[in-house]
Structure formats: structure tokens, C-alpha cells
Amino acid sequence: MAAWKKLIYSGSDAELNNLDVLKASGSFSGSFQGEVLGTMDSASVAVTAQTASVALRANALAPTVTATSASTAIAAQTASIALRANALAPTVTATSASTSILAQTASVAIRSNTLAPTATASFADSATTASHTAGTASIANIATYTSEWILGANGSSDYTFTGPGFTGSAADPDIYLIRGQQYKFTNNLGAHPFRIQTTVNGSAGTQYNNGVTNNDVSSGTLTFNVPMEAPEVLYYQCTAHAAMGGPIYILDTSPVSSSFATSASIADNISQLATASIANSATSASRAATGDGIFSGSFSGSYQGDGSDLTGIATTLTVDGDSGTSPVSLTDDDLQILGTTNEIVTAITKVGTDVKATISLPDDVTIGNDITITRDALIQRNLTVRGTASFEATADLNIADRFIGLASGSAATGDGGINIQQGANGRGEGFGFENSVSRWGVTSSFDPLGNTITPDAFMTVNVSDGSANDPTAIAARYQKNGNIFIGNTGDIWIYS
């Protein structure tokens, strides 16, 4: 009957009955019954003598340590610290030239009164006569700024502008400024800081500070002396509310509307001006007098209108794709850039004057067809393969994980293992776990498609129990032929 059987080997404990020992050497401990033939050497006396001397030798070697002290000298040095500090402390006498300082200080008010000029409004006085003021561009009579607007607010959605160019108050209007002119924006709203910036409206962006005094004003006046090199478009923006803002167009001259020269009388009046006027830019006075609002020749700057009468401008855009080509009307059609569900996503953004189309992959990608990757692929999260994973490279398969889980998708118990293929039919040398007997084993000509393994031979396991010396107390799963048990005394049993 299969059971645990103890092995007898040199140095192991054994219970032997009626054993005749002809010759034995080495050491022996324990008890026995019988007759000892021969002599038995003992060094117990010497050992006892050596053991007794331990305490005496320890006492003989123990030194006596006497602590020495230099406390007297230390106390003397410590006591002298205060005296040395007092001896070294210098006496500083503050010198003062207060008499001369007081004399100089006292004269400040007198000198300021002496130097203070009496200022008068000299602008009108500087013009000798009314005709002199009209005939000459007197610096004293030129205004320091061209226009001033008073800012209000519609809640947190709009600025309102009151001033030149508006019959009432206008909400977030387009503002037109002329290079070389100076303008004022008075903002006493407190909660709506007013900024001139280069960033398009929608958020507080990069300040434009060339010629700007008191940018981000919330209680006071912002002055803008428009530089000659100012960009064509700037923006005013409330730094606290994204919806409050609008464009500022920088022009070389005043803007011209399409209706400006629609009547002959306006053109005639303009042609009488002595300065270089808009009417002088027309090709002829008769052309302006027709009142049809049509101009020819070159043009630079900005205009108002829908541009329907402009010619020589591209009206279509041809778009080519991997499949198909189509013209896009720039005035009527809507060009759409679309992705495919779970495969491609698109995004259209506008930054300043740049319109950007971004084509990318979504966070979760589903590809309905085969995919071939010709370079390395880095997967930083889980990889789930629902079919058969084939690794066709002849090099090793390196796995950084310390443990490999097999049959992890199964909720039931069963066989499992690995197969090293030895032929074209998929069969090979198998190493696996046979669930019916709860043992690991090996077999040849193993077919992994069968999902079961019947080993030709089983693995022997070494069961060590450091707390007992009874092999019958271990789990029944280890009570298999060939398994070995080693007790806490070093005794060995084999199950058979």
C-alpha cells in the first residue's frame, strides 16, 4: 500500500532492533542498551576546567577607567566670555552735522517758492490774431489727441462706446484708427479692465504696448499714440470677461465707404480742397462725377461692402482626395473636412489669421480592416488579442513580466501548459498540469489543440515542513508516488 517511507542514511536517526555492529567510528550521543567492547575516550575533565576559567579570565581582563576632568580651566574660560566681550566692544560716537543740514532743509520751501512759475493758459494767447491761427498750423492750437471714447458695459457681454463716429452708444464696435494720430479711451468701469492686444478676441492675450499708455486700465484713461509701424489689426479686450472685445483696424488714411462718391456734388466739393484728398485719387473728376461708385486702378487698404463687383479674384478651389476631385465655390460652398467613426477625427481652429485643420486618431481606435505596422509599436496599456497570436520572428520572445498567466480567461478548472513544437503538424514536447491528478508532467507528441494533457512522466516535488516531522500531516495533493518529504529534523521520507 502506498505510504510515506523513511529513508535511512549516514547520520540519520534510526530505531533499530537486534542490530549487531562489528565496528563503528565517530561520535555518538543518546542512550543505548547492550554491551560495549573496547574503550571510550573522554575529554570532559579538560572541558570542565576550561569552562570554569571563563569568569576568572573576564575579571582579569576588565580595566578600571577613571574619568579625568579639566572643569576648572573650562569654567575659567567660560567665565571670561562676558569680560572679553566688554573689553572688545568699541564705543561709537555718532557725529552730526545737524546744524548745516537743518539750515539746508529749512531753505527748501523758500527755494521752491522762489522757483515756482506762474503758469497761464497760453494756447489762445500764442495766436496773435484769428487769421494768424487759421493761416498757420500753430503748435499751441493743435489738439493733443484726435478722438476720445467713453466706455460703458452691457453686463459682462459687451463694451459700449460713446464718442466720435457713433450717434449713441455702440456695443463692441469695430474701431478705425489712423497711424500717427493719438486717441483716448476713458474707462471708469472698475470691473472691466481695458486692454489693447495682438491676440484675437476671446481671451486676455499678449499686450500691445507700443505707443500705449496705461494699458489694462480699469479706472482712468488709456492713451494710444498709434505708431507708423503698427500692425493692420489689433484687438481691444476686457481681461476679466472673454465676450467683451472687438477689432481695431489701423489705417494710413480714413476709411472710404462704397457710397462716398455716389453724388456729383460730393465729388465736386471734395475736388475743391487744397490738400491731397480722396477725390484726387480718382483717375479723373468726370469719373467721380458719374456717381456710380466704381473705381479702377490699383488699391491698397480696406473697403466696406460685399466685394460683389470686384473682378480678377479666384472664386473656386479645387480639392483632390485619394478618391474623387471636386471644385469648391468660395462664395457659396462649405468645405468640410470629416473623419471616420473611431478611426480618424478632425478639428478646425483659428489662431489670429491662421485657420488650421488637424487630422488625428481618436483616443479609442477601431480599425475594420487588416493593419500592417512596419516599424516598432509601443503599447503603454493593456493588449487584448481575441484571436490567435502568432510571433513569427526567429529570435527569442522576451517577456518582462515575472509571471505568465495561462487559461486566465477561463472560469473553470482544467489542464494547461506549454508545447515546444517538434514537427509541422503542431505536435511537440509538452510540459503541463494534469488537473485530474493535480500533478505536473511531461509528454511527447503532444497536441495542444486537444486542450488536455496526459503525461508520460510526472514531476517529483520536495515538500519541506519546518514546523513538523510528520509526513502524514501534509496536504493530500502531495501524497503522490515519488514525492519527497523532509522533516524539521532533516529526516527524509519518500511516498511510494
Coordinates of C-alpha atoms in Angstrom, one line a residue:
M1 CA 0.0 0.0 0.0
A2 CA 1.3 3.5 -0.9
A3 CA 2.6 5.4 2.2
W4 CA 5.4 7.6 3.4
K5 CA 8.5 5.5 4.0
K6 CA 11.5 6.8 5.9
L7 CA 15.0 6.7 4.4
I8 CA 18.0 5.5 6.5
Y9 CA 21.3 7.2 5.6
S10 CA 24.6 8.0 7.3
G11 CA 24.0 10.4 10.2
S12 CA 20.2 10.0 10.3
D13 CA 18.1 8.9 13.3
A14 CA 17.0 5.3 13.2
E15 CA 15.2 2.9 15.5
L16 CA 17.0 -0.5 15.1
N17 CA 16.2 -3.7 16.9
N18 CA 18.7 -6.5 17.4
L19 CA 21.4 -4.8 15.4
D20 CA 25.0 -6.2 15.7
V21 CA 27.6 -3.6 15.0
L22 CA 31.1 -5.1 14.3
K23 CA 32.9 -1.8 14.0
A24 CA 31.9 1.9 14.4
S25 CA 33.8 5.1 14.5
G26 CA 32.9 8.8 15.0
S27 CA 30.9 10.5 17.7
F28 CA 27.8 9.2 19.4
S29 CA 25.1 10.8 21.5
G30 CA 22.0 9.4 23.2
S31 CA 21.4 6.2 25.0
F32 CA 21.6 2.5 24.1
Q33 CA 21.2 -0.8 25.7
G34 CA 23.8 -3.5 25.3
E35 CA 27.5 -4.3 25.8
V36 CA 30.3 -2.1 24.7
L37 CA 33.5 -3.9 23.8
G38 CA 36.6 -1.7 23.9
T39 CA 37.4 1.8 25.4
M40 CA 35.7 5.2 25.2
D41 CA 37.8 8.3 25.3
S42 CA 36.5 11.4 27.1
A43 CA 37.8 15.0 27.4
S44 CA 35.1 16.0 29.8
V45 CA 37.6 16.9 32.6
A46 CA 39.5 19.4 30.4
V47 CA 36.4 20.9 29.1
T48 CA 35.1 21.4 32.6
A49 CA 38.4 23.1 33.6
Q50 CA 38.3 25.4 30.6
T51 CA 34.7 26.3 31.2
A52 CA 35.3 27.2 34.8
S53 CA 38.1 29.6 33.9
V54 CA 35.9 31.9 31.7
A55 CA 34.6 34.0 34.6
L56 CA 38.1 34.4 36.1
R57 CA 39.6 35.5 32.7
A58 CA 36.9 38.0 32.2
N59 CA 37.5 39.6 35.6
A60 CA 41.3 39.7 35.0
L61 CA 40.9 41.5 31.6
A62 CA 38.3 44.1 32.9
P63 CA 40.1 47.5 33.0
T64 CA 39.3 50.2 35.5
V65 CA 38.6 53.6 33.8
T66 CA 38.9 56.8 35.8
A67 CA 37.4 59.9 34.2
T68 CA 39.7 62.9 34.2
S69 CA 38.3 66.4 34.3
A70 CA 39.5 69.8 33.2
S71 CA 36.5 71.5 34.5
T72 CA 38.4 74.2 36.4
A73 CA 40.1 75.5 33.3
I74 CA 36.8 75.3 31.3
A75 CA 35.0 77.2 34.0
A76 CA 37.6 79.9 33.9
Q77 CA 37.4 80.3 30.2
T78 CA 33.6 80.3 30.3
A79 CA 33.5 82.9 33.0
S80 CA 35.8 85.2 30.9
I81 CA 33.4 85.5 27.9
A82 CA 31.4 88.4 29.2
L83 CA 34.6 90.2 30.3
R84 CA 36.3 89.7 26.9
A85 CA 33.1 90.8 25.1
N86 CA 33.1 94.0 27.2
A87 CA 36.7 94.6 26.6
L88 CA 36.4 94.2 22.9
A89 CA 33.2 96.2 22.5
P90 CA 34.0 99.6 20.8
T91 CA 32.3 102.8 21.8
V92 CA 30.8 104.5 18.8
T93 CA 30.1 108.2 19.0
A94 CA 27.6 109.4 16.4
T95 CA 28.9 112.6 14.8
S96 CA 26.4 115.0 13.4
A97 CA 26.4 117.9 11.0
S98 CA 22.8 118.7 12.0
T99 CA 23.4 122.4 12.1
S100 CA 24.2 122.7 8.4
I101 CA 21.6 120.1 7.5
L102 CA 18.9 122.0 9.3
A103 CA 20.0 125.1 7.5
Q104 CA 19.8 123.5 4.1
T105 CA 16.5 121.8 4.9
A106 CA 14.9 125.0 6.0
S107 CA 15.7 126.6 2.7
V108 CA 13.8 124.1 0.6
A109 CA 10.4 125.7 1.0
I110 CA 11.9 129.2 0.3
R111 CA 13.7 127.9 -2.8
S112 CA 10.6 126.2 -4.2
N113 CA 8.5 129.3 -3.7
T114 CA 11.2 131.3 -5.5
L115 CA 11.4 128.9 -8.4
A116 CA 7.7 128.3 -8.8
P117 CA 6.5 129.9 -12.1
T118 CA 3.1 131.2 -12.6
A119 CA 1.5 129.2 -15.5
T120 CA -1.2 130.7 -17.6
A121 CA -3.3 129.2 -20.4
S122 CA -1.0 130.2 -23.3
F123 CA -2.7 128.4 -26.1
A124 CA -5.1 131.2 -27.1
D125 CA -2.5 133.9 -26.2
S126 CA 0.1 132.4 -28.5
A127 CA -2.0 133.2 -31.6
T128 CA -1.6 137.0 -32.4
T129 CA -4.8 137.2 -34.4
A130 CA -7.6 134.9 -35.5
S131 CA -6.3 134.9 -39.1
H132 CA -2.8 134.0 -37.9
T133 CA -4.3 131.0 -36.1
A134 CA -6.3 129.9 -39.2
G135 CA -3.4 130.5 -41.6
T136 CA -0.7 128.7 -39.7
A137 CA -0.7 125.3 -38.0
S138 CA 0.3 126.7 -34.6
I139 CA 1.6 124.0 -32.4
A140 CA -0.2 125.6 -29.5
N141 CA -3.5 125.2 -31.2
I142 CA -3.2 121.6 -32.4
A143 CA -5.1 119.1 -30.2
T144 CA -3.0 116.5 -28.3
Y145 CA -5.4 113.8 -29.3
T146 CA -7.7 113.1 -32.3
S147 CA -10.7 111.4 -30.6
E148 CA -11.8 110.2 -27.2
W149 CA -14.4 107.5 -26.5
I150 CA -16.1 106.9 -23.1
L151 CA -16.5 103.2 -22.3
G152 CA -19.6 101.6 -20.8
A153 CA -20.7 97.9 -20.5
N154 CA -23.7 95.7 -21.1
G155 CA -23.2 93.4 -18.1
S156 CA -20.2 91.2 -19.0
S157 CA -21.1 90.6 -22.6
D158 CA -20.1 93.9 -24.4
Y159 CA -18.3 97.1 -24.1
T160 CA -20.3 100.2 -25.2
F161 CA -18.5 103.1 -26.9
T162 CA -19.8 106.7 -26.8
G163 CA -18.0 109.3 -28.8
P164 CA -16.9 110.2 -32.4
G165 CA -18.4 108.1 -35.1
F166 CA -21.4 106.9 -33.0
T167 CA -24.8 108.6 -32.8
G168 CA -25.4 106.9 -29.5
S169 CA -23.6 104.0 -27.7
A170 CA -22.3 101.1 -29.8
A171 CA -21.8 97.6 -28.4
D172 CA -18.3 96.1 -29.2
P173 CA -18.0 98.0 -32.5
D174 CA -15.1 97.9 -35.0
I175 CA -12.7 100.8 -34.3
Y176 CA -10.7 102.5 -37.0
L177 CA -7.6 104.4 -36.1
I178 CA -5.1 106.4 -38.2
R179 CA -1.3 105.9 -38.0
G180 CA 0.4 109.0 -36.5
Q181 CA -2.8 110.0 -34.5
Q182 CA -3.4 109.9 -30.8
Y183 CA -6.6 108.6 -29.2
K184 CA -8.1 108.3 -25.7
F185 CA -10.2 105.5 -24.2
T186 CA -11.7 106.5 -20.9
N187 CA -12.8 103.5 -18.7
N188 CA -14.1 104.1 -15.2
L189 CA -16.0 100.8 -15.0
G190 CA -13.6 99.3 -12.5
A191 CA -14.6 95.6 -13.1
H192 CA -13.7 95.6 -16.8
P193 CA -10.0 96.3 -17.4
F194 CA -9.5 97.5 -21.0
R195 CA -6.5 96.1 -22.9
I196 CA -5.1 96.6 -26.4
Q197 CA -3.5 93.3 -27.5
T198 CA -2.3 91.4 -30.5
T199 CA -4.2 88.2 -29.6
V200 CA -7.5 87.7 -31.3
N201 CA -10.6 88.3 -29.1
G202 CA -11.9 85.6 -26.8
S203 CA -9.2 85.7 -24.0
A204 CA -6.7 88.1 -22.4
G205 CA -3.7 87.8 -24.7
T206 CA -0.4 89.5 -25.4
Q207 CA -0.4 93.2 -24.7
Y208 CA 0.4 95.7 -27.5
N209 CA 2.3 98.4 -25.7
N210 CA 3.9 100.4 -28.5
G211 CA 2.5 103.9 -28.1
V212 CA 0.1 102.7 -25.4
T213 CA 0.0 104.4 -22.0
N214 CA -2.0 102.9 -19.1
N215 CA -2.8 99.6 -20.8
D216 CA -5.3 97.3 -18.9
V217 CA -6.9 100.5 -17.5
S218 CA -9.9 99.9 -15.2
S219 CA -10.3 103.3 -13.7
G220 CA -8.8 106.1 -15.8
T221 CA -7.8 106.8 -19.4
L222 CA -5.8 104.7 -21.9
T223 CA -3.9 106.8 -24.4
F224 CA -2.9 105.3 -27.8
N225 CA -0.4 107.2 -29.9
V226 CA -0.6 105.0 -33.0
P227 CA 2.9 104.2 -34.3
M228 CA 3.6 104.4 -38.0
E229 CA 4.7 100.7 -37.9
A230 CA 1.6 99.5 -36.1
P231 CA 0.1 96.3 -37.5
E232 CA -3.1 96.4 -39.6
V233 CA -5.3 94.7 -37.0
L234 CA -5.2 94.9 -33.2
Y235 CA -7.8 94.0 -30.6
Y236 CA -9.4 95.6 -27.6
Q237 CA -10.3 93.1 -24.9
C238 CA -11.7 93.0 -21.3
T239 CA -9.2 91.0 -19.4
A240 CA -11.9 89.7 -17.0
H241 CA -14.6 88.7 -19.5
A242 CA -13.9 86.8 -22.7
A243 CA -17.0 88.1 -24.5
M244 CA -16.1 91.8 -24.2
G245 CA -13.9 92.9 -27.1
G246 CA -13.5 93.7 -30.8
P247 CA -11.1 94.6 -33.6
I248 CA -9.1 97.8 -34.0
Y249 CA -8.2 98.4 -37.7
I250 CA -5.1 100.6 -38.2
L251 CA -5.2 102.7 -41.5
D252 CA -3.0 105.0 -43.3
T253 CA -5.9 107.3 -44.1
S254 CA -9.6 107.5 -43.2
P255 CA -11.7 104.5 -44.4
V256 CA -13.7 105.0 -47.6
S257 CA -17.2 103.6 -48.0
S258 CA -18.6 102.4 -51.3
S259 CA -21.2 105.3 -51.2
F260 CA -18.7 108.1 -50.6
A261 CA -18.6 109.2 -54.2
T262 CA -22.2 108.4 -55.2
S263 CA -23.2 112.0 -55.9
A264 CA -21.6 114.5 -58.2
S265 CA -22.0 117.3 -55.6
I266 CA -19.8 115.4 -53.0
A267 CA -17.1 114.8 -55.7
D268 CA -17.2 118.4 -56.7
N269 CA -16.9 119.7 -53.2
I270 CA -14.0 117.3 -52.5
S271 CA -12.2 118.4 -55.7
Q272 CA -12.1 122.0 -54.4
L273 CA -10.0 121.1 -51.4
A274 CA -6.4 122.3 -51.5
T275 CA -5.0 119.3 -49.6
A276 CA -4.4 115.8 -51.1
S277 CA -7.9 114.4 -50.8
I278 CA -9.6 111.1 -51.6
A279 CA -11.1 112.8 -54.7
N280 CA -7.7 113.4 -56.1
S281 CA -7.0 109.6 -56.1
A282 CA -9.8 109.2 -58.7
T283 CA -8.5 108.9 -62.3
S284 CA -10.5 111.9 -63.4
A285 CA -13.0 114.4 -61.9
S286 CA -15.6 113.3 -64.5
R287 CA -15.2 109.7 -63.4
A288 CA -16.0 110.6 -59.8
A289 CA -18.9 112.8 -61.0
T290 CA -20.7 109.8 -62.6
G291 CA -21.7 108.8 -59.0
D292 CA -21.6 105.0 -59.9
G293 CA -19.2 104.2 -57.1
I294 CA -16.9 102.3 -59.4
F295 CA -13.1 102.8 -59.3
S296 CA -10.3 101.5 -61.5
G297 CA -6.6 101.2 -61.0
S298 CA -4.6 99.9 -58.0
F299 CA -5.9 99.8 -54.5
S300 CA -4.5 99.2 -51.0
G301 CA -6.0 99.4 -47.6
S302 CA -9.5 98.4 -46.7
Y303 CA -13.0 98.9 -48.0
Q304 CA -16.6 98.4 -47.0
G305 CA -19.1 96.2 -49.0
D306 CA -19.6 92.6 -50.1
G307 CA -17.0 92.7 -52.9
S308 CA -19.5 91.5 -55.5
D309 CA -18.3 94.0 -58.1
L310 CA -14.6 93.1 -57.7
T311 CA -13.1 91.2 -60.7
G312 CA -10.0 89.1 -61.2
I313 CA -10.4 87.3 -57.8
A314 CA -10.4 83.5 -57.6
T315 CA -13.9 82.2 -56.8
T316 CA -13.3 78.4 -56.8
L317 CA -10.9 76.0 -55.0
T318 CA -10.2 72.5 -56.4
V319 CA -9.9 69.8 -53.8
D320 CA -8.3 66.4 -54.6
G321 CA -8.7 63.3 -52.4
D322 CA -7.5 59.8 -52.5
S323 CA -10.6 59.2 -54.5
G324 CA -12.5 61.9 -56.2
T325 CA -11.9 65.6 -57.1
S326 CA -14.3 68.5 -56.7
P327 CA -14.4 72.3 -57.1
V328 CA -15.4 74.3 -54.1
S329 CA -17.1 77.7 -54.7
L330 CA -15.6 80.2 -52.3
T331 CA -18.8 82.3 -52.2
D332 CA -21.4 79.5 -52.0
D333 CA -20.0 76.2 -50.9
D334 CA -19.0 74.9 -47.4
L335 CA -15.7 72.9 -47.4
Q336 CA -16.0 70.2 -44.8
I337 CA -13.1 68.0 -43.5
L338 CA -14.6 64.9 -41.9
G339 CA -13.1 61.9 -40.2
T340 CA -14.4 58.3 -39.9
T341 CA -16.0 56.9 -36.7
N342 CA -13.5 55.5 -34.3
E343 CA -10.7 55.8 -36.9
I344 CA -10.0 59.5 -37.8
V345 CA -11.0 62.7 -36.1
T346 CA -10.7 66.2 -37.4
A347 CA -10.6 69.7 -35.8
I348 CA -10.7 73.2 -37.3
T349 CA -9.2 76.0 -35.3
K350 CA -8.4 79.6 -36.0
V351 CA -5.5 81.4 -34.4
G352 CA -5.1 85.0 -35.5
T353 CA -5.3 84.9 -39.3
D354 CA -4.3 81.2 -39.5
V355 CA -7.0 78.6 -40.0
K356 CA -5.7 75.2 -39.1
A357 CA -7.1 71.7 -39.9
T358 CA -5.9 69.0 -37.6
I359 CA -6.3 65.3 -38.5
S360 CA -5.6 62.8 -35.8
L361 CA -6.5 59.5 -34.2
P362 CA -9.2 59.3 -31.5
D363 CA -8.5 58.1 -28.0
D364 CA -10.1 54.7 -28.8
V365 CA -9.5 53.5 -32.4
T366 CA -11.4 50.7 -34.1
I367 CA -10.0 49.5 -37.5
G368 CA -12.3 47.3 -39.5
N369 CA -9.6 46.0 -41.9
D370 CA -6.1 44.5 -41.7
I371 CA -3.3 46.7 -40.4
T372 CA 0.4 46.3 -41.1
I373 CA 3.0 48.0 -38.9
T374 CA 6.4 48.1 -40.5
R375 CA 8.2 49.8 -37.5
D376 CA 8.3 49.4 -33.8
A377 CA 5.0 49.7 -31.9
L378 CA 4.9 50.8 -28.2
I379 CA 1.7 49.9 -26.3
Q380 CA 1.6 51.6 -22.9
R381 CA -1.6 49.9 -21.7
N382 CA -3.2 46.5 -22.0
L383 CA -3.2 44.5 -25.2
T384 CA -6.1 42.1 -25.7
V385 CA -5.9 39.5 -28.5
R386 CA -9.1 37.7 -29.1
G387 CA -7.8 35.5 -31.9
T388 CA -4.6 33.5 -32.2
A389 CA -1.4 35.5 -31.6
S390 CA 1.4 34.4 -33.8
F391 CA 5.0 35.5 -33.3
E392 CA 6.8 34.7 -36.5
A393 CA 10.3 36.1 -35.7
T394 CA 13.0 33.5 -35.2
A395 CA 14.6 35.5 -32.3
D396 CA 13.6 35.0 -28.7
L397 CA 10.4 36.3 -27.2
N398 CA 11.4 38.5 -24.3
I399 CA 8.7 39.0 -21.6
A400 CA 9.5 41.5 -18.8
D401 CA 6.7 40.2 -16.5
R402 CA 7.9 37.7 -13.8
F403 CA 4.8 35.6 -14.0
I404 CA 2.8 34.3 -17.0
G405 CA -0.9 33.6 -16.6
L406 CA -2.4 30.7 -18.7
A407 CA -6.1 30.0 -19.1
S408 CA -6.7 33.4 -17.5
G409 CA -10.0 33.8 -19.5
S410 CA -11.4 30.5 -18.2
A411 CA -13.7 30.3 -15.1
A412 CA -13.4 26.5 -14.8
T413 CA -10.5 24.3 -13.8
G414 CA -8.7 22.2 -16.4
D415 CA -5.4 21.3 -17.9
G416 CA -2.8 23.7 -19.1
G417 CA 0.8 24.1 -20.1
I418 CA 3.3 24.8 -22.9
N419 CA 4.3 22.9 -26.0
I420 CA 7.6 23.0 -27.9
Q421 CA 6.7 22.1 -31.5
Q422 CA 8.9 19.4 -33.0
G423 CA 7.0 18.9 -36.3
A424 CA 5.0 20.6 -39.0
N425 CA 1.7 19.3 -37.6
G426 CA 2.0 21.4 -34.4
R427 CA 2.8 18.4 -32.1
G428 CA 5.8 18.6 -29.8
E429 CA 7.2 18.1 -26.4
G430 CA 4.6 19.1 -23.8
F431 CA 5.0 20.3 -20.3
G432 CA 1.8 20.8 -18.4
F433 CA -0.5 20.4 -15.4
E434 CA -3.0 17.5 -15.4
N435 CA -5.9 18.7 -13.4
S436 CA -7.4 15.2 -12.8
V437 CA -4.4 14.1 -10.7
S438 CA -3.2 17.6 -9.7
R439 CA 0.3 16.9 -10.9
W440 CA 2.8 18.5 -13.4
G441 CA 4.1 16.2 -16.0
V442 CA 5.8 15.9 -19.5
T443 CA 4.8 14.0 -22.6
S444 CA 5.9 13.7 -26.2
S445 CA 3.9 14.0 -29.4
F446 CA 1.7 16.4 -27.5
D447 CA -1.2 18.0 -29.5
P448 CA -2.0 21.4 -27.9
L449 CA -5.3 21.7 -29.9
G450 CA -6.7 18.9 -27.7
N451 CA -6.8 21.2 -24.7
T452 CA -5.8 18.3 -22.4
I453 CA -2.5 16.6 -21.5
T454 CA -1.8 13.0 -20.4
P455 CA 1.8 13.0 -19.1
D456 CA 4.2 10.1 -19.7
A457 CA 6.1 11.0 -16.5
F458 CA 5.4 13.3 -13.6
M459 CA 7.5 15.8 -11.7
T460 CA 8.7 14.9 -8.3
V461 CA 8.2 17.6 -5.7
N462 CA 10.2 18.3 -2.5
V463 CA 7.8 19.0 0.4
S464 CA 9.6 20.7 3.3
D465 CA 7.9 21.5 6.6
G466 CA 9.9 23.3 9.1
S467 CA 7.4 23.0 11.9
A468 CA 6.7 19.3 11.9
N469 CA 8.3 15.9 11.4
D470 CA 5.2 14.0 10.4
P471 CA 4.7 13.5 6.6
T472 CA 1.1 12.2 7.1
A473 CA 0.1 15.8 8.2
I474 CA 0.8 17.4 4.8
A475 CA -1.8 18.1 2.2
A476 CA -3.2 15.1 0.3
R477 CA -2.3 16.7 -3.1
Y478 CA 1.4 16.0 -2.3
Q479 CA 0.9 12.3 -1.4
K480 CA 1.9 11.1 -4.8
N481 CA 4.3 8.4 -5.9
G482 CA 7.9 9.7 -5.9
N483 CA 7.3 12.9 -3.9
I484 CA 9.8 13.5 -1.0
F485 CA 9.1 14.9 2.5
I486 CA 11.9 16.5 4.6
G487 CA 11.0 17.0 8.3
N488 CA 12.3 19.7 10.6
T489 CA 14.9 17.3 12.0
G490 CA 16.3 16.6 8.5
D491 CA 14.8 13.1 8.3
I492 CA 13.6 12.1 4.8
W493 CA 10.6 10.2 3.7
I494 CA 9.5 9.1 0.1
Y495 CA 6.0 8.4 -0.9
S496 CA 5.5 5.0 -2.6

